[in-house]
CSV table of N, CA and C in Angstrom, one decimal:
chain,number,residue,atom,x,y,z
A,3,MET,N,0.8,-1.2,0.0
A,3,MET,CA,0.0,0.0,0.0
A,3,MET,C,0.9,1.2,0.0
A,4,ARG,N,0.5,2.2,-0.9
A,4,ARG,CA,1.4,3.4,-1.0
A,4,ARG,C,0.9,4.4,0.0
A,5,THR,N,1.8,5.2,0.5
A,5,THR,CA,1.4,6.2,1.4
A,5,THR,C,1.6,7.6,0.7
A,6,LEU,N,0.8,8.5,1.0
A,6,LEU,CA,0.9,9.8,0.4
A,6,LEU,C,2.1,10.5,1.0
A,7,GLU,N,2.9,11.1,0.2
A,7,GLU,CA,4.0,11.9,0.7
A,7,GLU,C,3.5,13.3,1.2
A,8,ALA,N,4.1,13.8,2.2
A,8,ALA,CA,3.7,15.1,2.7
A,8,ALA,C,4.1,16.2,1.7
A,9,LEU,N,3.2,17.1,1.5
A,9,LEU,CA,3.6,18.2,0.6
A,9,LEU,C,4.6,19.1,1.3
A,10,PRO,N,5.5,19.7,0.5
A,10,PRO,CA,6.4,20.6,1.1
A,10,PRO,C,5.7,21.8,1.7
A,11,PRO,N,6.2,22.4,2.7
A,11,PRO,CA,5.6,23.6,3.3
A,11,PRO,C,5.6,24.7,2.3
A,12,VAL,N,4.5,25.5,2.3
A,12,VAL,CA,4.4,26.7,1.4
A,12,VAL,C,5.0,27.9,2.1
A,13,ASP,N,5.8,28.6,1.3
A,13,ASP,CA,6.4,29.8,1.8
A,13,ASP,C,5.4,30.9,1.9
A,14,PRO,N,5.2,31.5,3.1
A,14,PRO,CA,4.2,32.6,3.2
A,14,PRO,C,4.4,33.7,2.2
A,15,GLU,N,5.6,34.0,1.8
A,15,GLU,CA,5.8,35.1,0.8
A,15,GLU,C,5.3,34.6,-0.5
A,16,GLU,N,5.5,33.4,-0.9
A,16,GLU,CA,5.0,32.8,-2.1
A,16,GLU,C,3.4,32.9,-2.1
A,17,ARG,N,2.9,32.5,-1.0
A,17,ARG,CA,1.4,32.5,-0.9
A,17,ARG,C,0.9,33.9,-1.0
A,18,ALA,N,1.5,34.9,-0.4
A,18,ALA,CA,1.1,36.3,-0.5
A,18,ALA,C,1.2,36.8,-2.0
A,19,ALA,N,2.3,36.4,-2.6
A,19,ALA,CA,2.5,36.8,-4.0
A,19,ALA,C,1.5,36.2,-4.9
A,20,ASP,N,1.2,34.9,-4.7
A,20,ASP,CA,0.2,34.2,-5.5
A,20,ASP,C,-1.2,34.9,-5.3
A,21,LYS,N,-1.5,35.2,-4.1
A,21,LYS,CA,-2.8,35.9,-3.8
A,21,LYS,C,-2.9,37.3,-4.5
A,22,GLN,N,-1.8,38.0,-4.5
A,22,GLN,CA,-1.7,39.3,-5.2
A,22,GLN,C,-1.9,39.1,-6.7
A,23,ARG,N,-1.3,38.0,-7.3
A,23,ARG,CA,-1.5,37.8,-8.7
A,23,ARG,C,-2.9,37.4,-9.0
A,24,ARG,N,-3.6,36.6,-8.2
A,24,ARG,CA,-5.0,36.2,-8.4
A,24,ARG,C,-5.9,37.4,-8.3
A,25,ASP,N,-5.6,38.3,-7.3
A,25,ASP,CA,-6.4,39.5,-7.1
A,25,ASP,C,-6.3,40.4,-8.3
A,26,LEU,N,-5.1,40.6,-8.8
A,26,LEU,CA,-4.8,41.4,-10.0
A,26,LEU,C,-5.6,40.9,-11.2
A,27,LEU,N,-5.5,39.6,-11.4
A,27,LEU,CA,-6.2,39.0,-12.5
A,27,LEU,C,-7.7,39.2,-12.4
A,28,HIS,N,-8.2,39.0,-11.2
A,28,HIS,CA,-9.6,39.2,-10.9
A,28,HIS,C,-10.0,40.7,-11.2
A,29,ARG,N,-9.3,41.6,-10.8
A,29,ARG,CA,-9.6,43.1,-11.0
A,29,ARG,C,-9.5,43.3,-12.5
A,30,LYS,N,-8.5,42.8,-13.2
A,30,LYS,CA,-8.4,43.0,-14.7
A,30,LYS,C,-9.6,42.4,-15.4
A,31,SER,N,-10.1,41.2,-14.9
A,31,SER,CA,-11.2,40.5,-15.5
A,31,SER,C,-12.5,41.4,-15.3
A,32,GLN,N,-12.7,41.9,-14.1
A,32,GLN,CA,-13.8,42.7,-13.8
A,32,GLN,C,-13.8,44.0,-14.6
A,33,HIS,N,-12.6,44.6,-14.8
A,33,HIS,CA,-12.5,45.8,-15.6
A,33,HIS,C,-12.8,45.5,-17.0
A,34,ALA,N,-12.3,44.4,-17.6
A,34,ALA,CA,-12.6,44.0,-19.0
A,34,ALA,C,-14.1,43.8,-19.2
A,35,ARG,N,-14.8,43.2,-18.2
A,35,ARG,CA,-16.2,42.9,-18.3
A,35,ARG,C,-17.0,44.2,-18.4
A,36,ARG,N,-16.6,45.1,-17.5
A,36,ARG,CA,-17.3,46.4,-17.4
A,36,ARG,C,-17.0,47.2,-18.7
A,37,GLU,N,-15.7,47.2,-19.1
A,37,GLU,CA,-15.4,47.9,-20.4
A,37,GLU,C,-16.1,47.3,-21.6
A,38,LEU,N,-16.4,46.0,-21.6
A,38,LEU,CA,-17.2,45.4,-22.7
A,38,LEU,C,-18.6,46.0,-22.7
A,39,LEU,N,-19.2,46.0,-21.5
A,39,LEU,CA,-20.6,46.5,-21.4
A,39,LEU,C,-20.6,48.0,-21.7
A,40,ASP,N,-19.7,48.8,-21.3
A,40,ASP,CA,-19.6,50.2,-21.6
A,40,ASP,C,-19.5,50.4,-23.1
A,41,GLU,N,-18.7,49.6,-23.7
A,41,GLU,CA,-18.5,49.7,-25.2
A,41,GLU,C,-19.7,49.3,-26.0
A,42,ILE,N,-20.4,48.3,-25.5
A,42,ILE,CA,-21.7,47.9,-26.1
A,42,ILE,C,-22.7,49.0,-26.1
A,43,LEU,N,-22.8,49.6,-24.9
A,43,LEU,CA,-23.8,50.7,-24.8
A,43,LEU,C,-23.4,52.0,-25.6
A,44,ALA,N,-22.1,52.3,-25.6
A,44,ALA,CA,-21.7,53.5,-26.3
A,44,ALA,C,-21.8,53.3,-27.8
A,45,THR,N,-21.5,52.1,-28.3
A,45,THR,CA,-21.6,51.8,-29.7
A,45,THR,C,-23.1,51.8,-30.1
A,46,ALA,N,-24.0,51.2,-29.3
A,46,ALA,CA,-25.4,51.2,-29.6
A,46,ALA,C,-25.9,52.7,-29.7
A,47,ARG,N,-25.5,53.5,-28.9
A,47,ARG,CA,-25.9,55.0,-29.0
A,47,ARG,C,-25.4,55.6,-30.2
A,48,ARG,N,-24.1,55.3,-30.6
A,48,ARG,CA,-23.6,55.8,-31.8
A,48,ARG,C,-24.3,55.3,-33.1
A,49,VAL,N,-24.5,54.0,-33.1
A,49,VAL,CA,-25.3,53.5,-34.2
A,49,VAL,C,-26.6,54.1,-34.4
A,50,ALA,N,-27.3,54.2,-33.2
A,50,ALA,CA,-28.7,54.8,-33.3
A,50,ALA,C,-28.6,56.3,-33.7
A,51,ALA,N,-27.6,57.0,-33.4
A,51,ALA,CA,-27.5,58.4,-33.8
A,51,ALA,C,-26.8,58.6,-35.2
A,52,ALA,N,-26.3,57.6,-35.8
A,52,ALA,CA,-25.7,57.7,-37.1
A,52,ALA,C,-26.6,58.3,-38.2
A,53,ARG,N,-26.1,59.3,-39.0
A,53,ARG,CA,-26.9,60.0,-40.0
A,53,ARG,C,-26.2,59.9,-41.3
A,54,ASN,N,-27.0,59.9,-42.4
A,54,ASN,CA,-26.5,59.9,-43.7
A,54,ASN,C,-26.2,61.4,-44.1
A,55,MET,N,-25.8,61.6,-45.4
A,55,MET,CA,-25.4,62.9,-45.8
A,55,MET,C,-26.6,63.9,-45.8
A,56,ASP,N,-27.8,63.4,-45.9
A,56,ASP,CA,-29.0,64.2,-45.8
A,56,ASP,C,-29.5,64.5,-44.4
A,57,GLY,N,-28.8,63.9,-43.4
A,57,GLY,CA,-29.1,64.2,-42.0
A,57,GLY,C,-30.2,63.2,-41.5
A,58,GLU,N,-30.5,62.2,-42.3
A,58,GLU,CA,-31.5,61.2,-41.9
A,58,GLU,C,-30.8,60.1,-41.2
A,59,ARG,N,-31.5,59.5,-40.2
A,59,ARG,CA,-30.9,58.3,-39.5
A,59,ARG,C,-30.7,57.2,-40.5
A,60,ILE,N,-29.5,56.5,-40.3
A,60,ILE,CA,-29.2,55.4,-41.2
A,60,ILE,C,-30.0,54.2,-40.7
A,61,ILE,N,-30.0,53.9,-39.4
A,61,ILE,CA,-30.7,52.8,-38.9
A,61,ILE,C,-32.0,53.3,-38.3
A,62,ARG,N,-33.1,53.0,-38.9
A,62,ARG,CA,-34.4,53.5,-38.5
A,62,ARG,C,-35.0,52.5,-37.5
A,63,THR,N,-35.4,53.0,-36.4
A,63,THR,CA,-36.1,52.1,-35.4
A,63,THR,C,-37.4,52.7,-34.9
A,64,ASP,N,-37.8,53.8,-35.5
A,64,ASP,CA,-39.1,54.4,-35.1
A,64,ASP,C,-40.2,53.5,-35.4
A,65,PRO,N,-41.3,53.6,-34.7
A,65,PRO,CA,-42.5,52.7,-34.9
A,65,PRO,C,-43.0,52.7,-36.3
A,66,ALA,N,-43.1,53.8,-37.0
A,66,ALA,CA,-43.6,53.8,-38.3
A,66,ALA,C,-42.7,53.0,-39.3
A,67,TRP,N,-41.4,53.2,-39.1
A,67,TRP,CA,-40.5,52.4,-40.0
A,67,TRP,C,-40.6,50.9,-39.7
A,68,ARG,N,-40.7,50.6,-38.4
A,68,ARG,CA,-40.8,49.2,-38.0
A,68,ARG,C,-42.1,48.6,-38.5
A,69,LEU,N,-43.1,49.4,-38.7
A,69,LEU,CA,-44.4,48.9,-39.3
A,69,LEU,C,-44.1,48.5,-40.7
A,70,LEU,N,-43.4,49.3,-41.5
A,70,LEU,CA,-43.1,49.0,-42.9
A,70,LEU,C,-42.3,47.7,-43.0
A,71,THR,N,-41.2,47.6,-42.2
A,71,THR,CA,-40.4,46.5,-42.3
A,71,THR,C,-41.1,45.2,-41.8
A,72,THR,N,-42.0,45.3,-40.9
A,72,THR,CA,-42.8,44.2,-40.4
A,72,THR,C,-43.7,43.7,-41.5
A,73,ILE,N,-44.4,44.6,-42.2
A,73,ILE,CA,-45.3,44.2,-43.3
A,73,ILE,C,-44.5,43.5,-44.4
A,74,GLU,N,-43.3,44.1,-44.7
A,74,GLU,CA,-42.4,43.5,-45.7
A,74,GLU,C,-42.0,42.1,-45.4
A,75,ARG,N,-41.6,41.9,-44.2
A,75,ARG,CA,-41.0,40.6,-43.8
A,75,ARG,C,-42.0,39.5,-43.4
A,76,ALA,N,-43.2,39.9,-43.1
A,76,ALA,CA,-44.2,38.9,-42.7
A,76,ALA,C,-44.4,37.9,-43.8
A,77,PRO,N,-44.5,36.6,-43.4
A,77,PRO,CA,-44.7,35.6,-44.4
A,77,PRO,C,-46.2,35.5,-44.8
A,78,TYR,N,-47.0,36.3,-44.3
A,78,TYR,CA,-48.5,36.3,-44.6
A,78,TYR,C,-48.9,37.7,-44.7
A,79,CYS,N,-50.1,37.9,-45.1
A,79,CYS,CA,-50.7,39.2,-45.2
A,79,CYS,C,-51.1,39.7,-43.8
A,80,CYS,N,-50.6,40.8,-43.3
A,80,CYS,CA,-50.8,41.3,-42.0
A,80,CYS,C,-52.1,42.1,-41.9
A,81,SER,N,-52.8,41.8,-40.8
A,81,SER,CA,-53.9,42.7,-40.4
A,81,SER,C,-53.3,43.6,-39.4
A,82,ILE,N,-54.2,44.6,-38.9
A,82,ILE,CA,-53.7,45.5,-37.9
A,82,ILE,C,-53.4,44.7,-36.6
A,83,SER,N,-54.2,43.7,-36.3
A,83,SER,CA,-53.9,42.9,-35.1
A,83,SER,C,-52.6,42.1,-35.2
A,84,ASP,N,-52.4,41.6,-36.4
A,84,ASP,CA,-51.1,40.8,-36.6
A,84,ASP,C,-49.9,41.7,-36.5
A,85,ALA,N,-50.0,42.9,-37.1
A,85,ALA,CA,-48.9,43.9,-37.0
A,85,ALA,C,-48.7,44.3,-35.5
A,86,ALA,N,-49.7,44.5,-34.8
A,86,ALA,CA,-49.6,44.9,-33.4
A,86,ALA,C,-48.9,43.9,-32.6
A,87,ARG,N,-49.3,42.6,-32.8
A,87,ARG,CA,-48.7,41.5,-32.1
A,87,ARG,C,-47.2,41.4,-32.5
A,88,LEU,N,-46.8,41.5,-33.7
A,88,LEU,CA,-45.4,41.4,-34.2
A,88,LEU,C,-44.6,42.6,-33.6
A,89,LEU,N,-45.2,43.7,-33.6
A,89,LEU,CA,-44.5,44.9,-33.1
A,89,LEU,C,-44.5,45.1,-31.6
A,90,ARG,N,-45.4,44.3,-31.0
A,90,ARG,CA,-45.6,44.5,-29.5
A,90,ARG,C,-46.1,45.9,-29.1
A,91,LEU,N,-47.0,46.3,-30.0
A,91,LEU,CA,-47.7,47.6,-29.7
A,91,LEU,C,-49.2,47.4,-29.7
A,92,SER,N,-49.9,48.4,-29.2
A,92,SER,CA,-51.4,48.2,-29.1
A,92,SER,C,-52.0,48.3,-30.5
A,93,ARG,N,-53.1,47.7,-30.7
A,93,ARG,CA,-53.8,47.8,-32.0
A,93,ARG,C,-54.2,49.2,-32.3
A,94,GLN,N,-54.5,50.0,-31.3
A,94,GLN,CA,-54.8,51.4,-31.6
A,94,GLN,C,-53.6,52.1,-32.1
A,95,ARG,N,-52.4,51.9,-31.5
A,95,ARG,CA,-51.2,52.6,-32.0
A,95,ARG,C,-50.9,52.1,-33.4
A,96,VAL,N,-51.0,50.9,-33.7
A,96,VAL,CA,-50.7,50.4,-35.0
A,96,VAL,C,-51.7,50.9,-36.0
A,97,HIS,N,-52.9,51.0,-35.6
A,97,HIS,CA,-53.9,51.6,-36.5
A,97,HIS,C,-53.6,53.0,-36.9
A,98,HIS,N,-53.2,53.8,-35.9
A,98,HIS,CA,-52.8,55.2,-36.1
A,98,HIS,C,-51.6,55.2,-37.0
A,99,LEU,N,-50.5,54.4,-36.8
A,99,LEU,CA,-49.4,54.4,-37.6
A,99,LEU,C,-49.7,54.0,-39.0
A,100,ALA,N,-50.6,53.0,-39.2
A,100,ALA,CA,-51.0,52.5,-40.5
A,100,ALA,C,-51.7,53.7,-41.3
A,101,ARG,N,-52.6,54.4,-40.6
A,101,ARG,CA,-53.3,55.5,-41.2
A,101,ARG,C,-52.3,56.6,-41.7
A,102,GLN,N,-51.3,56.9,-40.9
A,102,GLN,CA,-50.3,57.8,-41.2
A,102,GLN,C,-49.5,57.3,-42.5
A,103,ALA,N,-49.1,56.1,-42.4
A,103,ALA,CA,-48.3,55.5,-43.6
A,103,ALA,C,-49.2,55.5,-44.8
A,104,GLU,N,-50.5,55.3,-44.7
A,104,GLU,CA,-51.4,55.3,-45.8
A,104,GLU,C,-51.4,56.7,-46.4
A,105,GLN,N,-51.5,57.7,-45.6
A,105,GLN,CA,-51.6,59.1,-46.0
A,105,GLN,C,-50.3,59.5,-46.8
A,106,LEU,N,-49.2,58.9,-46.4
A,106,LEU,CA,-47.9,59.2,-47.1
A,106,LEU,C,-47.8,58.3,-48.3
A,107,GLY,N,-48.7,57.4,-48.6
A,107,GLY,CA,-48.7,56.6,-49.8
A,107,GLY,C,-47.7,55.4,-49.7
A,108,LEU,N,-47.4,55.0,-48.4
A,108,LEU,CA,-46.4,53.9,-48.2
A,108,LEU,C,-47.1,52.6,-48.1
A,109,ILE,N,-48.4,52.6,-47.6
A,109,ILE,CA,-49.1,51.3,-47.5
A,109,ILE,C,-50.6,51.6,-48.0
A,110,GLU,N,-51.2,50.5,-48.2
A,110,GLU,CA,-52.7,50.5,-48.5
A,110,GLU,C,-53.4,49.7,-47.5
A,111,LEU,N,-54.5,50.2,-47.0
A,111,LEU,CA,-55.4,49.4,-46.1
A,111,LEU,C,-56.6,48.9,-46.9
A,112,GLU,N,-56.7,47.6,-46.9
A,112,GLU,CA,-57.8,47.0,-47.6
A,112,GLU,C,-58.6,46.0,-46.7
A,113,PRO,N,-59.9,46.0,-46.9
A,113,PRO,CA,-60.6,45.0,-46.1
A,113,PRO,C,-60.4,43.6,-46.5
A,114,ASN,N,-60.3,42.7,-45.5
A,114,ASN,CA,-60.2,41.3,-45.8
A,114,ASN,C,-61.4,40.8,-46.6
A,115,PRO,N,-61.2,40.1,-47.7
A,115,PRO,CA,-62.4,39.7,-48.5
A,115,PRO,C,-63.3,38.7,-47.8
A,116,ASP,N,-62.8,38.0,-46.8
A,116,ASP,CA,-63.6,37.0,-46.0
A,116,ASP,C,-64.3,37.7,-44.8
A,117,ASP,N,-63.7,38.7,-44.3
A,117,ASP,CA,-64.2,39.4,-43.1
A,117,ASP,C,-63.9,40.9,-43.3
A,118,ARG,N,-64.8,41.6,-43.8
A,118,ARG,CA,-64.6,43.0,-44.2
A,118,ARG,C,-64.3,43.9,-43.0
A,119,ARG,N,-64.5,43.4,-41.8
A,119,ARG,CA,-64.1,44.2,-40.6
A,119,ARG,C,-62.6,44.2,-40.3
A,120,ILE,N,-61.9,43.3,-40.9
A,120,ILE,CA,-60.5,43.2,-40.7
A,120,ILE,C,-59.8,44.0,-41.8
A,121,LEU,N,-58.9,44.9,-41.4
A,121,LEU,CA,-58.1,45.7,-42.4
A,121,LEU,C,-56.8,45.0,-42.6
A,122,GLN,N,-56.4,44.8,-43.8
A,122,GLN,CA,-55.1,44.2,-44.2
A,122,GLN,C,-54.2,45.3,-44.6
A,123,LEU,N,-52.9,45.1,-44.3
A,123,LEU,CA,-51.9,46.1,-44.7
A,123,LEU,C,-51.0,45.6,-45.8
A,124,PHE,N,-50.9,46.4,-46.9
A,124,PHE,CA,-50.1,46.1,-48.1
A,124,PHE,C,-49.2,47.3,-48.4
A,125,LEU,N,-47.9,46.9,-48.6
A,125,LEU,CA,-47.0,47.9,-49.0
A,125,LEU,C,-47.3,48.4,-50.4
A,126,THR,N,-47.2,49.7,-50.7
A,126,THR,CA,-47.3,50.2,-52.0
A,126,THR,C,-46.0,50.2,-52.7
A,127,GLU,N,-46.0,50.5,-54.0
A,127,GLU,CA,-44.7,50.5,-54.7
A,127,GLU,C,-43.8,51.6,-54.1
A,128,SER,N,-44.4,52.7,-53.7
A,128,SER,CA,-43.6,53.8,-53.1
A,128,SER,C,-43.0,53.3,-51.8
A,129,GLY,N,-43.8,52.5,-51.0
A,129,GLY,CA,-43.3,52.0,-49.7
A,129,GLY,C,-42.2,51.0,-50.0
A,130,ARG,N,-42.3,50.2,-51.0
A,130,ARG,CA,-41.2,49.2,-51.3
A,130,ARG,C,-40.0,50.0,-51.7
A,131,ALA,N,-40.2,51.0,-52.5
A,131,ALA,CA,-39.0,51.8,-53.0
A,131,ALA,C,-38.3,52.5,-51.9
A,132,ARG,N,-39.1,53.0,-50.9
A,132,ARG,CA,-38.4,53.7,-49.8
A,132,ARG,C,-37.6,52.7,-48.9
A,133,LEU,N,-38.2,51.5,-48.7
A,133,LEU,CA,-37.5,50.5,-48.0
A,133,LEU,C,-36.2,50.1,-48.7
A,134,ALA,N,-36.3,49.9,-50.0
A,134,ALA,CA,-35.1,49.5,-50.8
A,134,ALA,C,-34.1,50.5,-50.8
A,135,ALA,N,-34.4,51.8,-50.9
A,135,ALA,CA,-33.5,52.9,-50.9
A,135,ALA,C,-32.8,52.9,-49.5
A,136,ALA,N,-33.6,52.8,-48.5
A,136,ALA,CA,-33.0,52.9,-47.1
A,136,ALA,C,-32.1,51.7,-46.9
A,137,ARG,N,-32.5,50.5,-47.4
A,137,ARG,CA,-31.6,49.3,-47.2
A,137,ARG,C,-30.3,49.5,-48.0
A,138,SER,N,-30.4,50.1,-49.1
A,138,SER,CA,-29.2,50.3,-49.9
A,138,SER,C,-28.2,51.3,-49.2
A,139,VAL,N,-28.7,52.3,-48.6
A,139,VAL,CA,-27.9,53.3,-47.8
A,139,VAL,C,-27.3,52.5,-46.6
A,140,GLU,N,-28.1,51.7,-45.9
A,140,GLU,CA,-27.7,51.0,-44.7
A,140,GLU,C,-26.6,50.0,-45.1
A,141,THR,N,-26.8,49.3,-46.2
A,141,THR,CA,-25.8,48.3,-46.6
A,141,THR,C,-24.4,48.9,-46.9
A,142,ALA,N,-24.5,50.1,-47.6
A,142,ALA,CA,-23.2,50.7,-48.0
A,142,ALA,C,-22.5,51.2,-46.7
A,143,TRP,N,-23.3,51.8,-45.8
A,143,TRP,CA,-22.8,52.3,-44.5
A,143,TRP,C,-22.2,51.1,-43.7
A,144,LEU,N,-22.9,50.0,-43.6
A,144,LEU,CA,-22.3,48.8,-42.9
A,144,LEU,C,-21.0,48.3,-43.5
A,145,ASN,N,-21.0,48.3,-44.9
A,145,ASN,CA,-19.8,47.8,-45.6
A,145,ASN,C,-18.6,48.7,-45.2
A,146,VAL,N,-18.8,50.0,-45.1
A,146,VAL,CA,-17.7,50.9,-44.7
A,146,VAL,C,-17.3,50.7,-43.2
A,147,LEU,N,-18.4,50.6,-42.4
A,147,LEU,CA,-18.2,50.5,-41.0
A,147,LEU,C,-17.5,49.2,-40.6
A,148,LEU,N,-17.8,48.1,-41.2
A,148,LEU,CA,-17.2,46.8,-40.9
A,148,LEU,C,-16.1,46.4,-41.7
A,149,ASN,N,-15.6,47.3,-42.6
A,149,ASN,CA,-14.5,47.0,-43.5
A,149,ASN,C,-13.3,46.5,-42.7
A,150,GLY,N,-12.7,45.4,-43.1
A,150,GLY,CA,-11.5,44.8,-42.4
A,150,GLY,C,-11.8,43.8,-41.4
A,151,LEU,N,-13.1,43.7,-41.0
A,151,LEU,CA,-13.4,42.7,-40.0
A,151,LEU,C,-13.8,41.4,-40.7
A,152,ASP,N,-13.0,40.3,-40.5
A,152,ASP,CA,-13.3,39.1,-41.2
A,152,ASP,C,-14.5,38.4,-40.7
A,153,ASP,N,-15.0,37.4,-41.4
A,153,ASP,CA,-16.2,36.7,-41.0
A,153,ASP,C,-16.1,36.0,-39.7
A,154,ARG,N,-14.9,35.5,-39.4
A,154,ARG,CA,-14.7,34.8,-38.1
A,154,ARG,C,-14.9,35.8,-36.9
A,155,ARG,N,-14.3,37.0,-37.0
A,155,ARG,CA,-14.4,38.0,-36.0
A,155,ARG,C,-15.9,38.4,-35.8
A,156,LEU,N,-16.5,38.6,-36.9
A,156,LEU,CA,-17.9,39.0,-36.9
A,156,LEU,C,-18.8,37.9,-36.2
A,157,ALA,N,-18.5,36.7,-36.6
A,157,ALA,CA,-19.3,35.6,-36.0
A,157,ALA,C,-19.0,35.5,-34.5
A,158,VAL,N,-17.8,35.7,-34.0
A,158,VAL,CA,-17.5,35.6,-32.6
A,158,VAL,C,-18.2,36.8,-31.9
A,159,THR,N,-18.2,37.9,-32.5
A,159,THR,CA,-18.9,39.1,-31.9
A,159,THR,C,-20.4,38.9,-31.8
A,160,VAL,N,-21.0,38.4,-32.9
A,160,VAL,CA,-22.4,38.1,-32.9
A,160,VAL,C,-22.7,37.0,-31.8
A,161,HIS,N,-21.9,36.0,-31.7
A,161,HIS,CA,-22.1,35.0,-30.7
A,161,HIS,C,-22.1,35.6,-29.3
A,162,VAL,N,-21.1,36.4,-29.0
A,162,VAL,CA,-21.0,37.0,-27.6
A,162,VAL,C,-22.2,37.9,-27.4
A,163,LEU,N,-22.6,38.7,-28.3
A,163,LEU,CA,-23.8,39.5,-28.1
A,163,LEU,C,-25.0,38.7,-28.0
A,164,SER,N,-25.1,37.6,-28.7
A,164,SER,CA,-26.3,36.8,-28.6
A,164,SER,C,-26.4,36.1,-27.2
A,165,VAL,N,-25.3,35.6,-26.7
A,165,VAL,CA,-25.3,35.0,-25.4
A,165,VAL,C,-25.7,36.1,-24.3
A,166,ILE,N,-25.1,37.3,-24.4
A,166,ILE,CA,-25.5,38.3,-23.5
A,166,ILE,C,-27.0,38.6,-23.6
A,167,GLY,N,-27.5,38.7,-24.8
A,167,GLY,CA,-28.9,39.0,-25.0
A,167,GLY,C,-29.8,37.9,-24.5
A,168,GLN,N,-29.4,36.6,-24.7
A,168,GLN,CA,-30.2,35.5,-24.2
A,168,GLN,C,-30.2,35.5,-22.7
A,169,ARG,N,-29.1,35.8,-22.1
A,169,ARG,CA,-29.1,35.9,-20.6
A,169,ARG,C,-29.9,37.0,-20.1
A,170,LEU,N,-30.0,38.1,-20.8
A,170,LEU,CA,-30.8,39.2,-20.3
A,170,LEU,C,-32.3,38.9,-20.4
A,171,VAL,N,-32.7,38.2,-21.5
A,171,VAL,CA,-34.1,37.7,-21.6
A,171,VAL,C,-34.4,36.7,-20.5
A,172,ARG,N,-33.5,35.8,-20.3
A,172,ARG,CA,-33.7,34.8,-19.3
A,172,ARG,C,-33.9,35.4,-17.9
A,173,ASP,N,-33.0,36.4,-17.6
A,173,ASP,CA,-33.1,37.1,-16.3
A,173,ASP,C,-34.4,37.9,-16.2
A,174,ALA,N,-34.8,38.5,-17.3
A,174,ALA,CA,-36.1,39.3,-17.2
A,174,ALA,C,-37.2,38.4,-17.0
A,175,GLN,N,-37.3,37.2,-17.7
A,175,GLN,CA,-38.3,36.3,-17.5
A,175,GLN,C,-38.3,35.8,-16.0
A,176,ALA,N,-37.2,35.5,-15.5
A,176,ALA,CA,-37.1,35.0,-14.1
A,176,ALA,C,-37.6,36.1,-13.1
A,177,ALA,N,-37.3,37.3,-13.4
A,177,ALA,CA,-37.7,38.4,-12.5
A,177,ALA,C,-39.2,38.6,-12.6
A,178,ARG,N,-39.8,38.4,-13.8
A,178,ARG,CA,-41.3,38.5,-13.9
A,178,ARG,C,-41.9,37.3,-13.2
A,179,THR,N,-41.3,36.2,-13.3
A,179,THR,CA,-41.9,35.0,-12.6
A,179,THR,C,-41.8,35.2,-11.0
A,180,ARG,N,-40.7,35.7,-10.6
A,180,ARG,CA,-40.6,36.0,-9.1
A,180,ARG,C,-41.6,37.0,-8.6
A,181,SER,N,-41.8,38.0,-9.5
A,181,SER,CA,-42.8,39.1,-9.1
A,181,SER,C,-44.2,38.7,-9.3
A,182,GLY,N,-44.5,37.6,-9.9
A,182,GLY,CA,-45.8,37.1,-10.1
A,182,GLY,C,-46.5,37.7,-11.3
A,183,ARG,N,-45.8,38.2,-12.3
A,183,ARG,CA,-46.5,38.8,-13.4
A,183,ARG,C,-46.7,37.8,-14.5
């Protein structure tokens, strides 16, 4: 039967130096994490504030614009209720946005042939053209902005941001569960 050999005594100075190294690494790690979060927030603000040569926002996130992109991307014909659900807005708010977009000639509101009480939302040619023009400006801007970042770096960045986003959603759901909502 083998016996365990006694470990040599640890020098108190070595132990203190090792603790200092661990503490330093921990502080650097905490600093890097905070720096990452600060950079995400600052970059999000800059992206949201970015403007083209005409002074218009490059990345549009206003509710009216979101309505147009939702109608365009939907795999089915959207009603007011469908758009409200997809946008997570009230039906009244979406109805108001739809009327404004209709007045601008960007969408048409037509009654559903099976149930005339339901209004369906359709993009007009003008609406499609505005979306295409905006997408073209956005694509050119993104190409310049991300020039030099290879696909691997972009994929890693997207993965990190996705993990952070998923954890935020999970934590928000857990908080709602705890509060009984």
